[in-house]
């Protein structure tokens, strides 16, 4: 297929159009993904999550620089929230990465959540595939950062960075949201601020309390510090260290044969999603389109039927052939 | 208490009667204007009538006082404008140095009393005309200055010891001020004889105008260097013009302009005290301010009166200044560019006139009046003359300058002055709690406050809750055409050639030596000014100097917060 | 269950930092239901075009108040053409004298908005003239 070839050949315009079509859920885009799928699995996918104002985009910008210096190509998927009121979104993360705009080895793409929970956009999984086939060595996925349950990132990444900032109540938030369990590397950002050593100590204590089984293949999450982004020398040094740590983590996954188990999560989620999209959605659409859904809702409200019986009826009518 | 008890009692009775009558009438009116139109342009609610009740808690000595007496609500000068009008200072600059020099001489001949320099964007951002980033910008919104050679052409025939010059320049302020100092030296004028202002206010750039170069912290350091150098060597120079103008143009309310500008001023004072260990009264008198005169007449007057009072209190009480000259808030004013409309452009003359009048009634020391064509391009000779004449008419014909602070004692004006002061202090304290202005900027606080206000205002214009004549009311389909000034695109090539010629003829080794000395000074944290002066004399360019800063201090990019 | 959304980029080419208009517009576009990419101030035409392609936008709105639009706007449209991306529609705003309008239309701009243009005018224009890609 022509578009597959174009993307394999590094055609950014074709890739960005395909990602657009995936976001917009155009049927032909799904078709293309079928062709791309066998070609994926090359890239090292890095997830970056953390609360708003934690400095995720600035870190991403710095990491792009580090990986470029190592001769790697970099793709970035930056997710921002869709307004629930208007359906619109301001995608502002790339502002902080614009200095790389002219570098042909960097491809930054902004995505809106469009109602997806979990800190990512629905199309992220497929967009990663597109960037992978496009030839990006490194793919950085930056989550929304609402401070909510942003754990979906682990399903798509080899290495997850959790960014925390002292004095923002991040510690407690993070533990509540369960994002501590997903971190391979903690970044204590803006570490020149008050409370930074306290935050590091608390993280350390938390890791000390975790059972050894929590550390996959014996990888104990590292705690890395980044000070003021406005002090170029120390900032760049800290970023280099993080970059090296990320590579070290990837090497750990390879050496311990853990890539497979990471990617199993992705496969599981993708299969689940695909089943939902292929089986459930057409049925729902049909019910909505025919007015049958409204009828059933009425009936359930009048207690003429219970939701379970209704669902079983639908399954019998629609899915028997499939199952 | 400001009024005798009996006065308040009878006022209270009379007000009751008046209120009843108003109620009766209003209940019959079918189409009342929306609430937003009974507030200032900044959405401060305004009452139908102000009475003694509204200022009953004032204390004459504490709050109003006399001109030239603390807290200077009524002005710094005991003689008001009778001693001397405000300085008629038209902001101008376009094309190359020679073209701007010509405009300056024209303005002086027409009765302008001070100079004010508009630079083009490459100069403002610390790039040379031949930088790839500067393409298409040369001379478009001001004069292009690359090296001292350009600067000498710019100031040709200008008596630097007699006329004061203001330079709107921020990140490269050290370089341009160094050129002014070097030019004076070349003309044999000692540094203690030259006077003027460099804007040199980076905090408002981060907040509003985004003329960005280095991060906040080293930016403030460079500013403190100029304050120190001025205090020691150029005593008649205003080394910072702490600016609310751009904050307002970015969409701030009048109160936000007032609060953020004054809090910026406090940040600079605190930085100099901390970093340079100078006595507050050694530099306090040379701090100057710059406000916007927007279209809400009384709000602007009250803003300026409140500003003087806040600054006097801050200097005296917060920084324990003892010299009353430090307590004076001296300021320049410019009418509001953002209030001008492309539609029916001649209406802009009227807007500018009423805005200028508010600045005069608010007691400004210096004034720029916008030209009617500035929503389209740089002003033509024709338009700039009307703008200058507007000031002259206010000064010479209206009588507005005859009496000092003529609106003092007005129930409305005093009450609104008080209210704006109160709201400004609330903001100032909030920023104090965040750890100061640099910290607040890093959090994006003032930026987001302004963004919200700008968006709200635009929505109010769209829904005609607020009125702009010719835009959302009294719209006319007839087109008015006005003459436009054109800046020839070819001056860019000429300027690039001039710069290349300077580079060819200068002693390259000496120039590079100056730059490496400057770099060493930056790294050691020394005052950069003496090194800058040497560098410009060796014909180093604006960009060469700024590149040193960018290299040592890092580059700051707009974080684009929402 | 496809769902086309308009993607719009708001960009400030050149050295001008007056971003009031650009920021107000970005918010207004979000409220109109578009996905808005804002590039921040101080962008070169190359950076803007590259970003527009990477983001696959339908519309690119340029804002410049420094007078450099005569060079910068045509530079953007030319680069779009060079990259085969001239199906991205370009509009512009700022301090632009009428005598420059034709030059900009000739360069491929589809509309020019000057001070006083209301948000409704601009959104109505977009809704009428820009359709998300088929």
PDB file of C-alpha atoms in Angstrom, chain B residues 132-375:
ATOM      1  CA  UNK B 132      18.525  35.325   9.658  1.00  0.00           C
ATOM      2  CA  UNK B 133      16.029  36.014  12.448  1.00  0.00           C
ATOM      3  CA  UNK B 134      15.863  39.673  11.443  1.00  0.00           C
ATOM      4  CA  UNK B 135      14.678  39.151   7.879  1.00  0.00           C
ATOM      5  CA  UNK B 136      11.988  41.589   6.853  1.00  0.00           C
ATOM      6  CA  UNK B 137      12.074  43.536  10.108  1.00  0.00           C
ATOM      7  CA  UNK B 138      14.689  46.212   9.453  1.00  0.00           C
ATOM      8  CA  UNK B 139      13.402  49.700  10.209  1.00  0.00           C
ATOM      9  CA  UNK B 140       9.766  48.580  10.112  1.00  0.00           C
ATOM     10  CA  UNK B 141       8.614  49.558  13.559  1.00  0.00           C
ATOM     11  CA  UNK B 142      11.483  51.770  14.604  1.00  0.00           C
ATOM     12  CA  UNK B 143      15.029  52.688  13.810  1.00  0.00           C
ATOM     13  CA  UNK B 144      17.665  50.054  13.034  1.00  0.00           C
ATOM     14  CA  UNK B 145      20.820  50.388  15.134  1.00  0.00           C
ATOM     15  CA  UNK B 146      23.604  47.846  14.799  1.00  0.00           C
ATOM     16  CA  UNK B 147      26.721  49.692  15.911  1.00  0.00           C
ATOM     17  CA  UNK B 148      27.938  52.955  17.386  1.00  0.00           C
ATOM     18  CA  UNK B 149      28.309  54.325  13.859  1.00  0.00           C
ATOM     19  CA  UNK B 150      24.520  54.160  13.403  1.00  0.00           C
ATOM     20  CA  UNK B 151      24.050  55.724  16.799  1.00  0.00           C
ATOM     21  CA  UNK B 152      26.230  58.703  15.933  1.00  0.00           C
ATOM     22  CA  UNK B 153      24.108  59.308  12.829  1.00  0.00           C
ATOM     23  CA  UNK B 154      20.963  59.038  14.933  1.00  0.00           C
ATOM     24  CA  UNK B 155      22.105  61.702  17.396  1.00  0.00           C
ATOM     25  CA  UNK B 156      23.686  64.026  14.836  1.00  0.00           C
ATOM     26  CA  UNK B 157      23.050  67.684  15.683  1.00  0.00           C
ATOM     27  CA  UNK B 158      21.230  66.788  18.917  1.00  0.00           C
ATOM     28  CA  UNK B 159      22.641  68.642  21.949  1.00  0.00           C
ATOM     29  CA  UNK B 160      23.020  65.683  24.297  1.00  0.00           C
ATOM     30  CA  UNK B 161      23.742  67.940  27.277  1.00  0.00           C
ATOM     31  CA  UNK B 162      20.562  69.979  26.779  1.00  0.00           C
ATOM     32  CA  UNK B 163      17.898  67.614  25.583  1.00  0.00           C
ATOM     33  CA  UNK B 164      16.854  64.467  27.408  1.00  0.00           C
ATOM     34  CA  UNK B 165      16.388  61.305  25.412  1.00  0.00           C
ATOM     35  CA  UNK B 166      14.318  58.310  26.252  1.00  0.00           C
ATOM     36  CA  UNK B 167      15.195  54.954  24.716  1.00  0.00           C
ATOM     37  CA  UNK B 168      12.622  52.186  24.657  1.00  0.00           C
ATOM     38  CA  UNK B 169      15.039  49.312  24.877  1.00  0.00           C
ATOM     39  CA  UNK B 170      14.971  46.334  27.187  1.00  0.00           C
ATOM     40  CA  UNK B 171      17.120  43.208  26.838  1.00  0.00           C
ATOM     41  CA  UNK B 172      19.940  45.071  25.017  1.00  0.00           C
ATOM     42  CA  UNK B 173      19.567  48.177  27.225  1.00  0.00           C
ATOM     43  CA  UNK B 174      23.164  47.959  28.436  1.00  0.00           C
ATOM     44  CA  UNK B 175      24.454  48.003  24.853  1.00  0.00           C
ATOM     45  CA  UNK B 176      22.339  50.940  23.691  1.00  0.00           C
ATOM     46  CA  UNK B 177      22.954  52.967  26.819  1.00  0.00           C
ATOM     47  CA  UNK B 178      26.660  52.275  26.382  1.00  0.00           C
ATOM     48  CA  UNK B 179      26.335  53.751  22.888  1.00  0.00           C
ATOM     49  CA  UNK B 180      24.710  56.875  24.301  1.00  0.00           C
ATOM     50  CA  UNK B 181      27.512  57.216  26.851  1.00  0.00           C
ATOM     51  CA  UNK B 182      30.127  56.657  24.158  1.00  0.00           C
ATOM     52  CA  UNK B 183      28.453  59.191  21.856  1.00  0.00           C
ATOM     53  CA  UNK B 184      28.516  61.767  24.658  1.00  0.00           C
ATOM     54  CA  UNK B 185      32.181  61.069  25.230  1.00  0.00           C
ATOM     55  CA  UNK B 186      32.928  61.517  21.533  1.00  0.00           C
ATOM     56  CA  UNK B 187      31.120  64.878  21.594  1.00  0.00           C
ATOM     57  CA  UNK B 188      33.138  65.873  24.677  1.00  0.00           C
ATOM     58  CA  UNK B 189      30.164  65.864  27.050  1.00  0.00           C
ATOM     59  CA  UNK B 190      30.851  64.395  30.506  1.00  0.00           C
ATOM     60  CA  UNK B 191      28.566  61.583  31.662  1.00  0.00           C
ATOM     61  CA  UNK B 192      27.220  63.613  34.567  1.00  0.00           C
ATOM     62  CA  UNK B 193      25.762  66.120  32.119  1.00  0.00           C
ATOM     63  CA  UNK B 194      23.663  63.764  30.005  1.00  0.00           C
ATOM     64  CA  UNK B 195      20.074  63.009  30.923  1.00  0.00           C
ATOM     65  CA  UNK B 196      17.441  60.618  29.743  1.00  0.00           C
ATOM     66  CA  UNK B 197      15.810  57.282  30.321  1.00  0.00           C
ATOM     67  CA  UNK B 198      16.323  53.702  29.262  1.00  0.00           C
ATOM     68  CA  UNK B 199      13.236  51.575  29.628  1.00  0.00           C
ATOM     69  CA  UNK B 200      15.275  48.605  30.837  1.00  0.00           C
ATOM     70  CA  UNK B 201      12.304  46.911  32.485  1.00  0.00           C
ATOM     71  CA  UNK B 202      12.491  43.188  31.814  1.00  0.00           C
ATOM     72  CA  UNK B 203       9.830  42.046  34.263  1.00  0.00           C
ATOM     73  CA  UNK B 204       7.065  43.569  32.173  1.00  0.00           C
ATOM     74  CA  UNK B 205       8.539  41.830  29.126  1.00  0.00           C
ATOM     75  CA  UNK B 206       8.043  38.434  30.726  1.00  0.00           C
ATOM     76  CA  UNK B 207       4.597  39.533  31.875  1.00  0.00           C
ATOM     77  CA  UNK B 208       3.376  41.248  28.755  1.00  0.00           C
ATOM     78  CA  UNK B 209       5.417  42.325  25.785  1.00  0.00           C
ATOM     79  CA  UNK B 210       7.668  39.273  25.300  1.00  0.00           C
ATOM     80  CA  UNK B 211      10.772  41.049  24.112  1.00  0.00           C
ATOM     81  CA  UNK B 212      12.771  38.189  25.524  1.00  0.00           C
ATOM     82  CA  UNK B 213      16.425  37.295  25.739  1.00  0.00           C
ATOM     83  CA  UNK B 214      17.761  35.844  29.008  1.00  0.00           C
ATOM     84  CA  UNK B 215      15.879  34.257  31.948  1.00  0.00           C
ATOM     85  CA  UNK B 216      14.355  36.490  34.642  1.00  0.00           C
ATOM     86  CA  UNK B 217      17.103  36.193  37.240  1.00  0.00           C
ATOM     87  CA  UNK B 218      20.115  37.307  35.129  1.00  0.00           C
ATOM     88  CA  UNK B 219      17.899  39.858  33.399  1.00  0.00           C
ATOM     89  CA  UNK B 220      17.262  41.535  36.718  1.00  0.00           C
ATOM     90  CA  UNK B 221      20.986  41.334  37.459  1.00  0.00           C
ATOM     91  CA  UNK B 222      21.808  43.282  34.287  1.00  0.00           C
ATOM     92  CA  UNK B 223      19.260  45.898  35.295  1.00  0.00           C
ATOM     93  CA  UNK B 224      20.809  46.226  38.728  1.00  0.00           C
ATOM     94  CA  UNK B 225      24.161  46.776  36.982  1.00  0.00           C
ATOM     95  CA  UNK B 226      22.742  49.767  35.134  1.00  0.00           C
ATOM     96  CA  UNK B 227      21.203  51.162  38.311  1.00  0.00           C
ATOM     97  CA  UNK B 228      24.553  50.914  40.042  1.00  0.00           C
ATOM     98  CA  UNK B 229      26.469  52.417  37.140  1.00  0.00           C
ATOM     99  CA  UNK B 230      23.981  55.279  36.826  1.00  0.00           C
ATOM    100  CA  UNK B 231      24.099  56.009  40.520  1.00  0.00           C
ATOM    101  CA  UNK B 232      27.887  56.220  40.453  1.00  0.00           C
ATOM    102  CA  UNK B 233      28.578  57.831  37.072  1.00  0.00           C
ATOM    103  CA  UNK B 234      25.472  59.107  35.245  1.00  0.00           C
ATOM    104  CA  UNK B 235      23.452  60.727  38.011  1.00  0.00           C
ATOM    105  CA  UNK B 236      20.906  62.475  35.764  1.00  0.00           C
ATOM    106  CA  UNK B 237      19.893  59.282  33.985  1.00  0.00           C
ATOM    107  CA  UNK B 238      16.743  57.307  34.762  1.00  0.00           C
ATOM    108  CA  UNK B 239      18.053  53.788  34.542  1.00  0.00           C
ATOM    109  CA  UNK B 240      14.682  52.042  34.628  1.00  0.00           C
ATOM    110  CA  UNK B 241      11.333  53.114  33.346  1.00  0.00           C
ATOM    111  CA  UNK B 242       9.078  50.685  35.161  1.00  0.00           C
ATOM    112  CA  UNK B 243       6.350  50.190  32.660  1.00  0.00           C
ATOM    113  CA  UNK B 244       2.677  49.534  32.957  1.00  0.00           C
ATOM    114  CA  UNK B 245       2.038  50.629  29.409  1.00  0.00           C
ATOM    115  CA  UNK B 246       2.719  47.275  27.821  1.00  0.00           C
ATOM    116  CA  UNK B 247       0.963  45.375  30.595  1.00  0.00           C
ATOM    117  CA  UNK B 248      -2.153  47.375  29.808  1.00  0.00           C
ATOM    118  CA  UNK B 249      -1.764  46.965  26.059  1.00  0.00           C
ATOM    119  CA  UNK B 250      -1.564  43.206  26.593  1.00  0.00           C
ATOM    120  CA  UNK B 251      -5.077  43.395  27.967  1.00  0.00           C
ATOM    121  CA  UNK B 252      -4.671  44.068  31.694  1.00  0.00           C
ATOM    122  CA  UNK B 253      -7.243  46.041  33.627  1.00  0.00           C
ATOM    123  CA  UNK B 254      -6.272  49.428  35.058  1.00  0.00           C
ATOM    124  CA  UNK B 255      -5.897  47.888  38.508  1.00  0.00           C
ATOM    125  CA  UNK B 256      -3.680  45.107  37.163  1.00  0.00           C
ATOM    126  CA  UNK B 257      -1.545  47.676  35.352  1.00  0.00           C
ATOM    127  CA  UNK B 258      -1.201  49.645  38.558  1.00  0.00           C
ATOM    128  CA  UNK B 259      -0.477  46.641  40.762  1.00  0.00           C
ATOM    129  CA  UNK B 260       1.897  44.700  38.523  1.00  0.00           C
ATOM    130  CA  UNK B 261       3.883  47.798  37.580  1.00  0.00           C
ATOM    131  CA  UNK B 262       4.380  48.906  41.140  1.00  0.00           C
ATOM    132  CA  UNK B 263       5.202  45.404  42.297  1.00  0.00           C
ATOM    133  CA  UNK B 264       7.785  45.243  39.484  1.00  0.00           C
ATOM    134  CA  UNK B 265       9.245  48.486  40.865  1.00  0.00           C
ATOM    135  CA  UNK B 266       9.467  46.960  44.316  1.00  0.00           C
ATOM    136  CA  UNK B 267      11.188  43.882  42.886  1.00  0.00           C
ATOM    137  CA  UNK B 268      13.878  46.085  41.310  1.00  0.00           C
ATOM    138  CA  UNK B 269      14.389  48.021  44.536  1.00  0.00           C
ATOM    139  CA  UNK B 270      14.724  44.805  46.493  1.00  0.00           C
ATOM    140  CA  UNK B 271      17.166  43.328  43.990  1.00  0.00           C
ATOM    141  CA  UNK B 272      19.445  46.375  44.037  1.00  0.00           C
ATOM    142  CA  UNK B 273      19.362  46.470  47.831  1.00  0.00           C
ATOM    143  CA  UNK B 274      20.202  42.787  48.035  1.00  0.00           C
ATOM    144  CA  UNK B 275      22.713  42.511  45.225  1.00  0.00           C
ATOM    145  CA  UNK B 276      24.472  45.875  45.191  1.00  0.00           C
ATOM    146  CA  UNK B 277      24.152  46.889  48.839  1.00  0.00           C
ATOM    147  CA  UNK B 278      23.417  50.469  47.784  1.00  0.00           C
ATOM    148  CA  UNK B 279      21.504  52.830  50.045  1.00  0.00           C
ATOM    149  CA  UNK B 280      17.899  53.036  48.861  1.00  0.00           C
ATOM    150  CA  UNK B 281      18.122  56.824  48.621  1.00  0.00           C
ATOM    151  CA  UNK B 282      21.196  56.698  46.415  1.00  0.00           C
ATOM    152  CA  UNK B 283      19.178  55.247  43.523  1.00  0.00           C
ATOM    153  CA  UNK B 284      15.518  55.674  44.544  1.00  0.00           C
ATOM    154  CA  UNK B 285      15.188  59.150  43.022  1.00  0.00           C
ATOM    155  CA  UNK B 286      16.232  57.873  39.576  1.00  0.00           C
ATOM    156  CA  UNK B 287      13.557  55.227  39.247  1.00  0.00           C
ATOM    157  CA  UNK B 288      10.883  56.350  36.829  1.00  0.00           C
ATOM    158  CA  UNK B 289       7.590  54.891  35.682  1.00  0.00           C
ATOM    159  CA  UNK B 290       5.564  54.681  32.504  1.00  0.00           C
ATOM    160  CA  UNK B 291       1.793  54.357  32.336  1.00  0.00           C
ATOM    161  CA  UNK B 292      -0.900  53.919  29.753  1.00  0.00           C
ATOM    162  CA  UNK B 293      -3.700  56.461  29.373  1.00  0.00           C
ATOM    163  CA  UNK B 294      -6.642  54.373  28.271  1.00  0.00           C
ATOM    164  CA  UNK B 295     -10.088  55.528  27.281  1.00  0.00           C
ATOM    165  CA  UNK B 296     -11.885  55.487  30.643  1.00  0.00           C
ATOM    166  CA  UNK B 297     -11.294  59.081  31.626  1.00  0.00           C
ATOM    167  CA  UNK B 298     -11.702  59.083  35.395  1.00  0.00           C
ATOM    168  CA  UNK B 299     -10.304  55.625  35.938  1.00  0.00           C
ATOM    169  CA  UNK B 300      -7.036  56.747  34.364  1.00  0.00           C
ATOM    170  CA  UNK B 301      -6.800  59.910  36.443  1.00  0.00           C
ATOM    171  CA  UNK B 302      -7.462  57.940  39.616  1.00  0.00           C
ATOM    172  CA  UNK B 303      -4.949  55.288  38.625  1.00  0.00           C
ATOM    173  CA  UNK B 304      -2.194  57.886  38.385  1.00  0.00           C
ATOM    174  CA  UNK B 305      -3.147  59.549  41.667  1.00  0.00           C
ATOM    175  CA  UNK B 306      -3.241  56.155  43.391  1.00  0.00           C
ATOM    176  CA  UNK B 307       0.100  55.196  41.852  1.00  0.00           C
ATOM    177  CA  UNK B 308       1.861  58.163  43.395  1.00  0.00           C
ATOM    178  CA  UNK B 309       0.376  57.416  46.770  1.00  0.00           C
ATOM    179  CA  UNK B 310       1.267  53.713  46.720  1.00  0.00           C
ATOM    180  CA  UNK B 311       4.841  54.360  45.632  1.00  0.00           C
ATOM    181  CA  UNK B 312       5.398  57.013  48.295  1.00  0.00           C
ATOM    182  CA  UNK B 313       4.123  54.639  50.962  1.00  0.00           C
ATOM    183  CA  UNK B 314       6.176  51.742  49.662  1.00  0.00           C
ATOM    184  CA  UNK B 315       9.405  53.711  49.522  1.00  0.00           C
ATOM    185  CA  UNK B 316       8.919  55.358  52.880  1.00  0.00           C
ATOM    186  CA  UNK B 317       7.470  52.495  54.865  1.00  0.00           C
ATOM    187  CA  UNK B 318       8.560  49.314  53.117  1.00  0.00           C
ATOM    188  CA  UNK B 319      12.095  50.373  52.194  1.00  0.00           C
ATOM    189  CA  UNK B 320      12.647  52.975  54.926  1.00  0.00           C
ATOM    190  CA  UNK B 321      13.723  55.611  52.465  1.00  0.00           C
ATOM    191  CA  UNK B 322      14.428  58.983  54.039  1.00  0.00           C
ATOM    192  CA  UNK B 323      14.872  61.209  51.010  1.00  0.00           C
ATOM    193  CA  UNK B 324      11.564  62.561  49.735  1.00  0.00           C
ATOM    194  CA  UNK B 325      12.884  62.498  46.181  1.00  0.00           C
ATOM    195  CA  UNK B 326      12.813  58.714  46.446  1.00  0.00           C
ATOM    196  CA  UNK B 327       9.152  58.888  47.418  1.00  0.00           C
ATOM    197  CA  UNK B 328       8.187  60.687  44.219  1.00  0.00           C
ATOM    198  CA  UNK B 329       6.752  58.605  41.508  1.00  0.00           C
ATOM    199  CA  UNK B 330       7.787  60.338  38.318  1.00  0.00           C
ATOM    200  CA  UNK B 331       6.190  58.982  35.202  1.00  0.00           C
ATOM    201  CA  UNK B 332       5.790  59.222  31.482  1.00  0.00           C
ATOM    202  CA  UNK B 333       2.451  58.450  29.875  1.00  0.00           C
ATOM    203  CA  UNK B 334       1.439  57.231  26.453  1.00  0.00           C
ATOM    204  CA  UNK B 335      -2.097  57.194  25.162  1.00  0.00           C
ATOM    205  CA  UNK B 336      -3.522  53.726  24.539  1.00  0.00           C
ATOM    206  CA  UNK B 337      -2.533  52.169  21.245  1.00  0.00           C
ATOM    207  CA  UNK B 338      -4.951  49.329  21.799  1.00  0.00           C
ATOM    208  CA  UNK B 339      -7.903  51.712  21.990  1.00  0.00           C
ATOM    209  CA  UNK B 340      -7.385  52.960  18.440  1.00  0.00           C
ATOM    210  CA  UNK B 341      -9.494  51.554  15.636  1.00  0.00           C
ATOM    211  CA  UNK B 342      -8.780  50.838  12.021  1.00  0.00           C
ATOM    212  CA  UNK B 343     -12.373  51.777  11.264  1.00  0.00           C
ATOM    213  CA  UNK B 344     -13.054  55.519  10.950  1.00  0.00           C
ATOM    214  CA  UNK B 345      -9.437  56.370  11.767  1.00  0.00           C
ATOM    215  CA  UNK B 346     -10.013  60.102  12.295  1.00  0.00           C
ATOM    216  CA  UNK B 347     -11.902  59.206  15.473  1.00  0.00           C
ATOM    217  CA  UNK B 348      -8.530  58.224  16.868  1.00  0.00           C
ATOM    218  CA  UNK B 349      -7.588  61.904  17.113  1.00  0.00           C
ATOM    219  CA  UNK B 350     -10.474  62.412  19.516  1.00  0.00           C
ATOM    220  CA  UNK B 351      -9.633  59.317  21.559  1.00  0.00           C
ATOM    221  CA  UNK B 352      -6.034  60.396  21.874  1.00  0.00           C
ATOM    222  CA  UNK B 353      -7.066  63.898  22.934  1.00  0.00           C
ATOM    223  CA  UNK B 354      -9.272  62.754  25.813  1.00  0.00           C
ATOM    224  CA  UNK B 355      -6.693  60.183  26.905  1.00  0.00           C
ATOM    225  CA  UNK B 356      -3.981  62.846  26.872  1.00  0.00           C
ATOM    226  CA  UNK B 357      -6.207  65.134  28.921  1.00  0.00           C
ATOM    227  CA  UNK B 358      -6.647  62.402  31.531  1.00  0.00           C
ATOM    228  CA  UNK B 359      -2.879  61.990  31.752  1.00  0.00           C
ATOM    229  CA  UNK B 360      -2.460  65.720  32.320  1.00  0.00           C
ATOM    230  CA  UNK B 361      -5.176  65.773  34.969  1.00  0.00           C
ATOM    231  CA  UNK B 362      -3.479  62.736  36.503  1.00  0.00           C
ATOM    232  CA  UNK B 363      -0.251  64.745  36.709  1.00  0.00           C
ATOM    233  CA  UNK B 364       2.086  63.086  34.227  1.00  0.00           C
ATOM    234  CA  UNK B 365       5.614  64.467  33.816  1.00  0.00           C
ATOM    235  CA  UNK B 366       5.980  63.478  30.221  1.00  0.00           C
ATOM    236  CA  UNK B 367       3.577  62.497  27.455  1.00  0.00           C
ATOM    237  CA  UNK B 368       3.430  60.762  24.113  1.00  0.00           C
ATOM    238  CA  UNK B 369       0.270  61.095  22.073  1.00  0.00           C
ATOM    239  CA  UNK B 370      -0.481  58.407  19.497  1.00  0.00           C
ATOM    240  CA  UNK B 371      -1.079  59.268  15.883  1.00  0.00           C
ATOM    241  CA  UNK B 372      -4.347  58.456  14.186  1.00  0.00           C
ATOM    242  CA  UNK B 373      -2.774  56.022  11.715  1.00  0.00           C
ATOM    243  CA  UNK B 374      -0.910  53.802  14.168  1.00  0.00           C
ATOM    244  CA  UNK B 375      -3.296  50.871  13.832  1.00  0.00           C
TER     245      UNK B 375
END
